[in-house]
Short mmCIF file of C-alpha atoms and ligand atoms in Angstrom, two decimals:
data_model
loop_
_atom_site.label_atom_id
_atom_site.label_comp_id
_atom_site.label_asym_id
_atom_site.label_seq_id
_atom_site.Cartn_x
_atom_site.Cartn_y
_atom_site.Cartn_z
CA UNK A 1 -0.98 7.34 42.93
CA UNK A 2 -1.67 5.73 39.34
CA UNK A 3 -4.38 7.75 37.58
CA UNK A 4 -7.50 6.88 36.53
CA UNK A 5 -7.80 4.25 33.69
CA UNK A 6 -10.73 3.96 30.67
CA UNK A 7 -11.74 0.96 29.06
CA UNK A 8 -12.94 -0.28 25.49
CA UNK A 9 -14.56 -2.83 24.75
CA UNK A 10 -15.27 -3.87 20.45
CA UNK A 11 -18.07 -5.80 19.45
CA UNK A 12 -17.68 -6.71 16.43
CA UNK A 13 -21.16 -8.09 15.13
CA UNK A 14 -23.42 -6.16 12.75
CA UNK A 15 -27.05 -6.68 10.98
CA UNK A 16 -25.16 -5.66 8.01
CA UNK A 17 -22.24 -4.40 6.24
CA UNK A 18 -22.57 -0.74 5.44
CA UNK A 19 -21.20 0.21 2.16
CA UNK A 20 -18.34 2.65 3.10
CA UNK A 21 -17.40 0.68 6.50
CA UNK A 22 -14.23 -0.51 6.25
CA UNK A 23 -14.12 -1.52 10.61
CA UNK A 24 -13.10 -4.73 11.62
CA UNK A 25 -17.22 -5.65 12.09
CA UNK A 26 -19.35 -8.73 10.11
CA UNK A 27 -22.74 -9.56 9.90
CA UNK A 28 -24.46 -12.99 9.50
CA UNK A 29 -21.84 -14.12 12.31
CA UNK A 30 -24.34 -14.18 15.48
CA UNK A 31 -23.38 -17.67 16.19
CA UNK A 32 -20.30 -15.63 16.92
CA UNK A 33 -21.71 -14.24 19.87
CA UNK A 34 -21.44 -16.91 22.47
CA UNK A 35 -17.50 -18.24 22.15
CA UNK A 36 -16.94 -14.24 21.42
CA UNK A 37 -18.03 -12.68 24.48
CA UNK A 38 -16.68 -15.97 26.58
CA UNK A 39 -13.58 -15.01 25.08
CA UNK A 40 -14.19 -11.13 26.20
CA UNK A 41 -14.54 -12.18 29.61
CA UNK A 42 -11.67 -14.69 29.96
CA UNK A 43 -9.42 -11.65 28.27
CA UNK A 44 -10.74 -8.97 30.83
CA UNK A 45 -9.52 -11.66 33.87
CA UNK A 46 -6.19 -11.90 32.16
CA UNK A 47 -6.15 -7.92 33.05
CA UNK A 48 -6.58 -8.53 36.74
CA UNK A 49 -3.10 -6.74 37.96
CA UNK A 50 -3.23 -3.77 35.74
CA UNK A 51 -7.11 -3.13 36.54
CA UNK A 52 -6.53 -3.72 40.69
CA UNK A 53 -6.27 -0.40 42.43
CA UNK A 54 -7.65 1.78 39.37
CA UNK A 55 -10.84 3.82 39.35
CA UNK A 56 -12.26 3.11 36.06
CA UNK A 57 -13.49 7.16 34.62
CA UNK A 58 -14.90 5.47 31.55
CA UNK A 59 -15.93 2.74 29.59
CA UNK A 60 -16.94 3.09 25.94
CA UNK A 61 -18.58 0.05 24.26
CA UNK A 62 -17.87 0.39 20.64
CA UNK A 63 -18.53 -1.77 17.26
CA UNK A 64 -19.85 -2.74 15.15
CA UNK A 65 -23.29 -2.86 16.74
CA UNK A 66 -23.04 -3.20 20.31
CA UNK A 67 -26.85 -2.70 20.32
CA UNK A 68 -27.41 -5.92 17.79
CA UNK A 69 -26.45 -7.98 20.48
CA UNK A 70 -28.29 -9.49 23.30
CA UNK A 71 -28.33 -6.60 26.35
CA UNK A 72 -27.52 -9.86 28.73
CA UNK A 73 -24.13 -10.05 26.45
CA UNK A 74 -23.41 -6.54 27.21
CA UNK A 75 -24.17 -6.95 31.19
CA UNK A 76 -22.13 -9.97 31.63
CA UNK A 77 -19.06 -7.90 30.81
CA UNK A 78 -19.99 -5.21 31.96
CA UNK A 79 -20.17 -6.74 34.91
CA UNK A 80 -16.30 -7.67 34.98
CA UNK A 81 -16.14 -3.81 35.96
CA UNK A 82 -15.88 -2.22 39.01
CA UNK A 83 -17.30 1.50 38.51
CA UNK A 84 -19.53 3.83 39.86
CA UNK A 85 -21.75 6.54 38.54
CA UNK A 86 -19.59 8.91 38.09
CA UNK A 87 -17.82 6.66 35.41
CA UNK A 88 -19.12 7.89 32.05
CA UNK A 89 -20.10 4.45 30.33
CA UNK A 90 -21.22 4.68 26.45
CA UNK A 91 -22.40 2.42 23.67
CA UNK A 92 -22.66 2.22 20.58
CA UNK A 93 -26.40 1.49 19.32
CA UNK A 94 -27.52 1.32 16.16
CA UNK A 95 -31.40 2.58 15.03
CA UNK A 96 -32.95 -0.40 13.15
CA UNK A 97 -30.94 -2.72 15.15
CA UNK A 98 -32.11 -2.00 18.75
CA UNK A 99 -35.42 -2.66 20.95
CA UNK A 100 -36.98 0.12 22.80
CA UNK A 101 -36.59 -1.99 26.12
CA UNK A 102 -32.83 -1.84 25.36
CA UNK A 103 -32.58 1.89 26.51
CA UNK A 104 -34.20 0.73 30.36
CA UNK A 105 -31.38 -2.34 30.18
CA UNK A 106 -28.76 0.01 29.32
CA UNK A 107 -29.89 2.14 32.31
CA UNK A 108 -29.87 -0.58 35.06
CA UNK A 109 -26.21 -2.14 34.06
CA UNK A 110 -25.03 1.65 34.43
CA UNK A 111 -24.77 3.11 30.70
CA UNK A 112 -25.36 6.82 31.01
CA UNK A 113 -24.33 7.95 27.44
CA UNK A 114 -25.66 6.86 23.78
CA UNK A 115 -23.95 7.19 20.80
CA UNK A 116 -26.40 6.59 17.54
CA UNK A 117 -24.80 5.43 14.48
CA UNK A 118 -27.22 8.00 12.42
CA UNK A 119 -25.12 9.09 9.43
CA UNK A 120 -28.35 10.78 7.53
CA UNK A 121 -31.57 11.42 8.28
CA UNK A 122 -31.92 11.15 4.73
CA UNK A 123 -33.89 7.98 3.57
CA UNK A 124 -32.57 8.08 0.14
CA UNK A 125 -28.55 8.64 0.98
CA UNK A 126 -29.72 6.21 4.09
CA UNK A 127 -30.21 3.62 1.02
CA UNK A 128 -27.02 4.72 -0.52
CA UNK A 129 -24.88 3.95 2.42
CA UNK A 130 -26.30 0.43 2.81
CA UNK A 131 -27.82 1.23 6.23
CA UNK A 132 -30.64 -1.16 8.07
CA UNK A 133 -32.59 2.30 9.11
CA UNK A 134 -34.77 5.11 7.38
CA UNK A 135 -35.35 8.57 9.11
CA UNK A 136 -38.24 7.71 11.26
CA UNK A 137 -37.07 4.38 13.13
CA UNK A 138 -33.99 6.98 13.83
CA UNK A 139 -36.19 9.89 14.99
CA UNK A 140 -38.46 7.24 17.33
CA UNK A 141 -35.60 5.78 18.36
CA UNK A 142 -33.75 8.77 19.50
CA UNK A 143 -37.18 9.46 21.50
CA UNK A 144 -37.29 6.61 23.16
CA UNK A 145 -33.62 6.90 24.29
CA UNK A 146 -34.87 10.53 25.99
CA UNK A 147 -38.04 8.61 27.22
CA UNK A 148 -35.91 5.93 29.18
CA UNK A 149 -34.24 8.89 30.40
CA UNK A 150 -30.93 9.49 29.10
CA UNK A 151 -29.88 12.72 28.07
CA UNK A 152 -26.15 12.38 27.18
CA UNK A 153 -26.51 11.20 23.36
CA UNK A 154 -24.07 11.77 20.71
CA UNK A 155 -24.98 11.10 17.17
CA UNK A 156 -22.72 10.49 14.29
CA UNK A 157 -22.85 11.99 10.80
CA UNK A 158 -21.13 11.59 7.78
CA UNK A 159 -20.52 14.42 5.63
CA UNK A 160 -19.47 14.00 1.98
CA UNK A 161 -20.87 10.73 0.13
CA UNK A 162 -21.65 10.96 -3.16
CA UNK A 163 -24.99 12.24 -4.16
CA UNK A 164 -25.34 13.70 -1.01
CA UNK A 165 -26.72 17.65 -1.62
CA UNK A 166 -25.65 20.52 0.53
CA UNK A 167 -29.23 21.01 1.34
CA UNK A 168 -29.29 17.71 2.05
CA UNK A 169 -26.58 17.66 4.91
CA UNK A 170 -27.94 20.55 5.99
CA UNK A 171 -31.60 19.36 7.12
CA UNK A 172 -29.79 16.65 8.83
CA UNK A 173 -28.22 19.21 11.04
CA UNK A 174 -31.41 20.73 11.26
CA UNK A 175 -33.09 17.17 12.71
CA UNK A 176 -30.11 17.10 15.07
CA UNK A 177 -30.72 20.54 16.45
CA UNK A 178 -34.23 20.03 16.60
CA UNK A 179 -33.99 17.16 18.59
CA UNK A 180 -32.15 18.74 21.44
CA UNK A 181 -28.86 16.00 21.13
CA UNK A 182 -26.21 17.76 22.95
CA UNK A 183 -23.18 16.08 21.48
CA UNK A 184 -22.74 15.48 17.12
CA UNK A 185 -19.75 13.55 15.70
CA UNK A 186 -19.55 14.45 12.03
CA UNK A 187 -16.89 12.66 10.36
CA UNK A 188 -16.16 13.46 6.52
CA UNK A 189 -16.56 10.45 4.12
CA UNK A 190 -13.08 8.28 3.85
CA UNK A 191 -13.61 6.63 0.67
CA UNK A 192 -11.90 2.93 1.90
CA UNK A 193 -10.22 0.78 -0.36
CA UNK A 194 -11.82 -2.24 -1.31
CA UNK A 195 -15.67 -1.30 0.42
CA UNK A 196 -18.60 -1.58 -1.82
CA UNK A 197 -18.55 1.78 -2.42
CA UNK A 198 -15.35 2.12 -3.48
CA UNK A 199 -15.81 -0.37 -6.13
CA UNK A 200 -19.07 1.28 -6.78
CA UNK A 201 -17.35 4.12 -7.34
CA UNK A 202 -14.46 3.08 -9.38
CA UNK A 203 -17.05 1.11 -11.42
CA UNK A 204 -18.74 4.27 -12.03
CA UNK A 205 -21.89 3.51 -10.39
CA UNK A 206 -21.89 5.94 -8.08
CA UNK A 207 -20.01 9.27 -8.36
CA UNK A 208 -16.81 10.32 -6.67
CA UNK A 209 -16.82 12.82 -3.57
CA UNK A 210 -16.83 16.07 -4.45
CA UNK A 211 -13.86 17.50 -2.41
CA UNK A 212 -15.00 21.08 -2.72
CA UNK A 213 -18.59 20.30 -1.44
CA UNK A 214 -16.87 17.93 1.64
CA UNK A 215 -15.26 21.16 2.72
CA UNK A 216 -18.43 23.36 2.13
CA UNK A 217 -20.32 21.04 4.32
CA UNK A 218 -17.34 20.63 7.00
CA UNK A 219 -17.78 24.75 7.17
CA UNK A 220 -21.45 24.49 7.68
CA UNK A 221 -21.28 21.43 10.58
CA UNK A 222 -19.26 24.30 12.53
CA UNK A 223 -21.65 27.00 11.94
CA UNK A 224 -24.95 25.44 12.09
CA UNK A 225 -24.23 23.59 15.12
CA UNK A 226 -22.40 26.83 17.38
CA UNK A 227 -25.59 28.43 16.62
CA UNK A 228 -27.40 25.90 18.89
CA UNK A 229 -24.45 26.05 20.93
CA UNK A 230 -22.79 23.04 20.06
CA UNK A 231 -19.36 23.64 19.79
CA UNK A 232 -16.60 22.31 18.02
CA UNK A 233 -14.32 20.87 20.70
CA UNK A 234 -11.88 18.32 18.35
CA UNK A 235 -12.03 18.22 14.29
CA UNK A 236 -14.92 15.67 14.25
CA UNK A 237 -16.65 16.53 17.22
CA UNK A 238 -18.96 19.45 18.51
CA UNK A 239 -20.85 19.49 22.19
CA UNK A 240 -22.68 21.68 24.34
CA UNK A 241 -21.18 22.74 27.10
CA UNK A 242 -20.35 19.88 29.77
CA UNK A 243 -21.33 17.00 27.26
CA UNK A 244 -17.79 16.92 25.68
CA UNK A 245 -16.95 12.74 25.49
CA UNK A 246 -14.78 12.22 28.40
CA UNK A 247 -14.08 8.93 26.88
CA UNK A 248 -12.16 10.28 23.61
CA UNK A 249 -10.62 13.50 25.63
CA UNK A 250 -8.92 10.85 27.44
CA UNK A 251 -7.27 9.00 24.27
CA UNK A 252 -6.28 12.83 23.32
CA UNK A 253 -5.08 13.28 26.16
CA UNK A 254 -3.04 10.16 26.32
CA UNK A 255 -4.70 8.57 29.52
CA UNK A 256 -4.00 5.03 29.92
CA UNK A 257 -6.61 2.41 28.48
CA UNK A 258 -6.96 -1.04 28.00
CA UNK A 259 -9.27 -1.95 24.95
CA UNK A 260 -10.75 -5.55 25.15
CA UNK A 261 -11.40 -7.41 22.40
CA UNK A 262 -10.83 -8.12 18.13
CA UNK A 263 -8.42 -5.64 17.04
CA UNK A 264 -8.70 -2.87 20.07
CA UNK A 265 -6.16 -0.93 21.18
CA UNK A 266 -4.53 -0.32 24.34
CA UNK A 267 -2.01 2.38 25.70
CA UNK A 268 -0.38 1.16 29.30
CA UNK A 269 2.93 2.22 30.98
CA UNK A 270 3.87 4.22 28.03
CA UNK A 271 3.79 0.87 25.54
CA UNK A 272 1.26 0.68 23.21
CA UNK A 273 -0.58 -3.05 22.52
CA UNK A 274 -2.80 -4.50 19.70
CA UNK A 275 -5.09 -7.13 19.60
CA UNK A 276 -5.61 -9.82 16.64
CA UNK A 277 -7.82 -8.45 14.30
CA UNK A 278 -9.09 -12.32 13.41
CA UNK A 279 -11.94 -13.40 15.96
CA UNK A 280 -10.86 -17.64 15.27
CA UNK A 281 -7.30 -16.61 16.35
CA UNK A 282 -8.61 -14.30 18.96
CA UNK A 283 -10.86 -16.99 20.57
CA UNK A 284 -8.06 -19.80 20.04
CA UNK A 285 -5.75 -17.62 21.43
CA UNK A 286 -8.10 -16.88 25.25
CA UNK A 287 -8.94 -20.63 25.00
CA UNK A 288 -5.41 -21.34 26.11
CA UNK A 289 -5.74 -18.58 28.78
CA UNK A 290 -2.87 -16.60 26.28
CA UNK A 291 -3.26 -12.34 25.77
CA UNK A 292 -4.67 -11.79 21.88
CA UNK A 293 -1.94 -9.14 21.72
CA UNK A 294 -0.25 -9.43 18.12
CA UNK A 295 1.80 -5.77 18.53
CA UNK A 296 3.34 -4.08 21.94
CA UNK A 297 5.74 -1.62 21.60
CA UNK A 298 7.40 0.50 24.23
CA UNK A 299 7.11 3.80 23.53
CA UNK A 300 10.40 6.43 23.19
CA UNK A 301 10.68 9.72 24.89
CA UNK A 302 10.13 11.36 21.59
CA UNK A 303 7.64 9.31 20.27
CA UNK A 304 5.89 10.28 23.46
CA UNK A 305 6.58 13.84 22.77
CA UNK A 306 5.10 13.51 19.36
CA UNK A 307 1.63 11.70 20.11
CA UNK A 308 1.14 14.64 22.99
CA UNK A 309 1.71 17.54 20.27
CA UNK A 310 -0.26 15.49 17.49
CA UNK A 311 -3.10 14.72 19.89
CA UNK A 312 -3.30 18.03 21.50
CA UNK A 313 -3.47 19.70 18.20
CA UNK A 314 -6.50 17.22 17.27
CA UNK A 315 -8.51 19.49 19.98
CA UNK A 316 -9.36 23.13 19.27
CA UNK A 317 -7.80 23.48 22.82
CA UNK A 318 -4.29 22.84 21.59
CA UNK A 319 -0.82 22.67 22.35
CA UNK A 320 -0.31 24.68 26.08
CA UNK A 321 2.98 26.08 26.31
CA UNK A 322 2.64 26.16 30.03
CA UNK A 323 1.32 22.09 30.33
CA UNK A 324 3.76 21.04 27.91
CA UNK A 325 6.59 22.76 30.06
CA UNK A 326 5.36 20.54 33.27
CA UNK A 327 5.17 17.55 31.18
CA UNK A 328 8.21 17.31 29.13
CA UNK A 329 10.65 19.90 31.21
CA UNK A 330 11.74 21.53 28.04
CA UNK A 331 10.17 24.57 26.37
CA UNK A 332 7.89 24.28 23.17
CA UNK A 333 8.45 27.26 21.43
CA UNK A 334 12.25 26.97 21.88
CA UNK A 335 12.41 23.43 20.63
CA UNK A 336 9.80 23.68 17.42
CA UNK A 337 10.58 27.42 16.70
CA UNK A 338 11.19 27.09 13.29
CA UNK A 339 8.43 24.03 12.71
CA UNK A 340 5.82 26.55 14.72
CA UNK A 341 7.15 29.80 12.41
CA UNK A 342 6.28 27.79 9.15
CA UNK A 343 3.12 26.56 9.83
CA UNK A 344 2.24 30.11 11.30
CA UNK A 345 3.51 31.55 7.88
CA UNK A 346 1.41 28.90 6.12
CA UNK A 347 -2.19 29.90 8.53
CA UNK A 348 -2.33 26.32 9.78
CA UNK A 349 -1.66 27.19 13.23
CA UNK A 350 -2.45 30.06 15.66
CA UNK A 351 -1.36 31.57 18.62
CA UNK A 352 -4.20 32.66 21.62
CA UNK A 353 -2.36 33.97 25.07
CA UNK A 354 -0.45 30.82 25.78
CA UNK A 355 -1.61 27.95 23.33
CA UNK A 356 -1.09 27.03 19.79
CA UNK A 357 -4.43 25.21 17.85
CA UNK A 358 -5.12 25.04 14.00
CA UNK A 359 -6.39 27.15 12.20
CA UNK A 360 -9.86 26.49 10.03
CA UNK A 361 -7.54 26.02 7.23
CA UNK A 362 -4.99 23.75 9.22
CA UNK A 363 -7.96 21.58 9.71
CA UNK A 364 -8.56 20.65 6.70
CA UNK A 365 -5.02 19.67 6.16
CA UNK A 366 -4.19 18.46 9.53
CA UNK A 367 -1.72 15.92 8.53
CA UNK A 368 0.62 18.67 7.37
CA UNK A 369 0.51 19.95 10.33
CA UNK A 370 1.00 16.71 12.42
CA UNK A 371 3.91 15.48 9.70
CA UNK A 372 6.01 18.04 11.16
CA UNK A 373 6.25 16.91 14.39
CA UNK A 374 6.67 13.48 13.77
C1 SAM B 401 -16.72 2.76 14.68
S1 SAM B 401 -18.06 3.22 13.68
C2 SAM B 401 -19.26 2.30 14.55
C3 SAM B 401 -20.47 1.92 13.81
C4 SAM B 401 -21.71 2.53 14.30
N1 SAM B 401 -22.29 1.84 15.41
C5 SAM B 401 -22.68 2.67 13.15
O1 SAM B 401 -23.79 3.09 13.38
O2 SAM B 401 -22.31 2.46 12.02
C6 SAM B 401 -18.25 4.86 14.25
C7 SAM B 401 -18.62 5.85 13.23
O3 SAM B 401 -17.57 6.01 12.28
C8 SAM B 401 -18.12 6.64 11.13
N2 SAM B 401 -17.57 5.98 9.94
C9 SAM B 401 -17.46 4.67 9.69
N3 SAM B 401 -16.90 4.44 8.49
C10 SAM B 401 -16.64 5.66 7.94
C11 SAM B 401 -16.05 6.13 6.71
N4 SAM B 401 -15.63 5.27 5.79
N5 SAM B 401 -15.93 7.46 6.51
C12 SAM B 401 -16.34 8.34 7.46
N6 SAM B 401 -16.91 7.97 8.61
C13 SAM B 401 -17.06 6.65 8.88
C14 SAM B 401 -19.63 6.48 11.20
O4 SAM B 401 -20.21 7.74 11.44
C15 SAM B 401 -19.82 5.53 12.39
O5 SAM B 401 -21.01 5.77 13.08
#
């Protein structure tokens, strides 16, 4: 029996272009909406065979702002879906750029988790990073979402932009915890070529990242968060207990999913697809009833072998020496002994009973750790 499959679905559309983003998102393109989410819908029916027979475990709506479209966009493919309740179904909202009647839309077409695109709570680093919000249309927002009755809400942070204080980053935390959200994504600032904060930056308007401070803060997402329970569970993420994102385990995990839409991903029968990033060429392309898919590639048996060790070690659960037995027939410590001896020697991994996981350290230089196995 085939397992279960998750979707993704990118909308691409934004009120405006933050300064650090460097995602494949625009605004002043609404008149994009209607020939883009035609185009959504006439790619979903090209996926009729590989979507027959599967139960869908979750669906994650992603952007760009999902929320600055239309909620009758969002139902209509939606609607292409056969899932039930127990499908976890998130999207992506941003505050500023969402109606309170949105949350009791989201509800009826089956959403069950929020993710709020909250960065600061902050109104001066809020200015800095070019967002459409300030502190309190977050905080009302995030009441409203409770009000309409969801509970499973993830907010994101970023860590690390310039002029951004320790104590700073640290009352956002606070607002988090005092909000009750059970689940906190907090990602550390990737300065991205050619953003408008990189070329602030380089132009000296604005000053670099401190490194040292990025770190600091990373240290005090873990600590102030486990103290209100919310756990680190993967480098970027922390939850309370049973509010973990099912949707991202899964791409850790290596579950199959087919991502719909400008430049989404997709992993299916071990071969891994991309989609155009351009939305002209991706519409052009579903006019003529033809996939958007500009890169497939079959995964190797060692390539598969290295996304499982790279992706396990992403998780504070790790590599299991037991699970990686079943899966790949060979043992783990035999094979890497001398990889798994140097980065011991180095404290970027550890051993617990039967699992290996990074270290503090080997998370903040996890790409030595994942070279190795590449
Ligand atoms: C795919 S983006 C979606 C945009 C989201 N709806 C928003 O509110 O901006 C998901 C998250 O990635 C993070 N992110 C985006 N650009 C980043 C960057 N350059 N460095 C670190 N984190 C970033 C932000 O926290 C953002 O909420």
């Amino acid at each position: 029996m085939k397992s279960d499959l998750r979707i993704y679905i990118h909308i691409p559309f934004c009120k405006a272009k933050c300064n650090y983003c460097d995602f494949n998102s625009f605004a002043g393109m609404d008149y994009m909406f209607k020939p883009y989410f035609k185009s959504l819908i006439s790619e979903i029916a090209l996926y009729s065979n590989e979507l027959r027979g599967r139960r869908i475990d979750s669906i994650f709506i992603g952007g760009g702002t999902p929320s600055h479209v239309d909620a009758q966009y969002i139902y209509e493919v939606l609607d292409c879906f056969k899932f039930d309740e127990s499908a976890e179904v998130t999207i992506e909202v941003n505050p500023g750029a969402i109606g309170y009647r949105n949350f009791a839309q989201y509800r009826q077409m089956g959403i069950n988790r929020i993710s709020f695109g909250i960065q600061s709570f902050c109104d001066r680093i809020l200015i800095y990073m070019g967002r459409v919000h300030n502190r309190s249309t977050a905080i009302n927002n995030i009441h409203e979402c409770k009000a309409s009755g969801f509970d499973n809400i993830n907010a994101d942070l970023i860590f690390g932009y310039p002029k951004q204080s320790f104590e700073n980053y640290e009352e956002s935390l606070n607002v988090i915890k005092s909000l009750d959200i059970p689940h906190v994504s907090c990602y550390s600032l990737s300065l991205e070529e050619g953003t408008l904060l990189d070329n602030m930056v380089k132009k000296g308007v604005m000053p670099y990242p401190d490194e040292v401070l990025d770190r600091k803060m990373y240290d005090l997402s873990i600590n102030s968060l486990q103290k209100a329970n919310i756990n680190q569970y993967e480098i970027s993420n922390f939850a309370r207990n049973g509010y973990e994102c099912r949707h991202n385990i899964g791409y850790w995990n290596r579950d199959e999913y087919l991502g719909f839409g400008i430049s989404a991903h997709s992993l299916f029968n071990e071969t891994r697809y991309s989609n155009t990033d351009d939305i002209h060429h991706y519409i052009s392309k579903l006019s003529k009833y033809e996939k958007p898919v500009v890169h497939c590639g079959k995964l190797t048996q060692d390539e598969i072998i290295s996304e499982y060790i790279i992706l396990k070690f992403r998780m504070n659960s790790g590599v299991d020496i037991a699970n990686f037995k079943d899966e790949f027939g060979f043992d783990f410590e035999i094979r890497y002994e001398e990889k798994i001896e140097k980065l011991m020697l180095s404290g970027l991994i550890d051993k617990t009973s039967n699992t290996y996981s990074l270290t503090r350290l080997g998370m903040d230089v996890a790409n030595k750790v994942f070279v190795e196995f590449i």
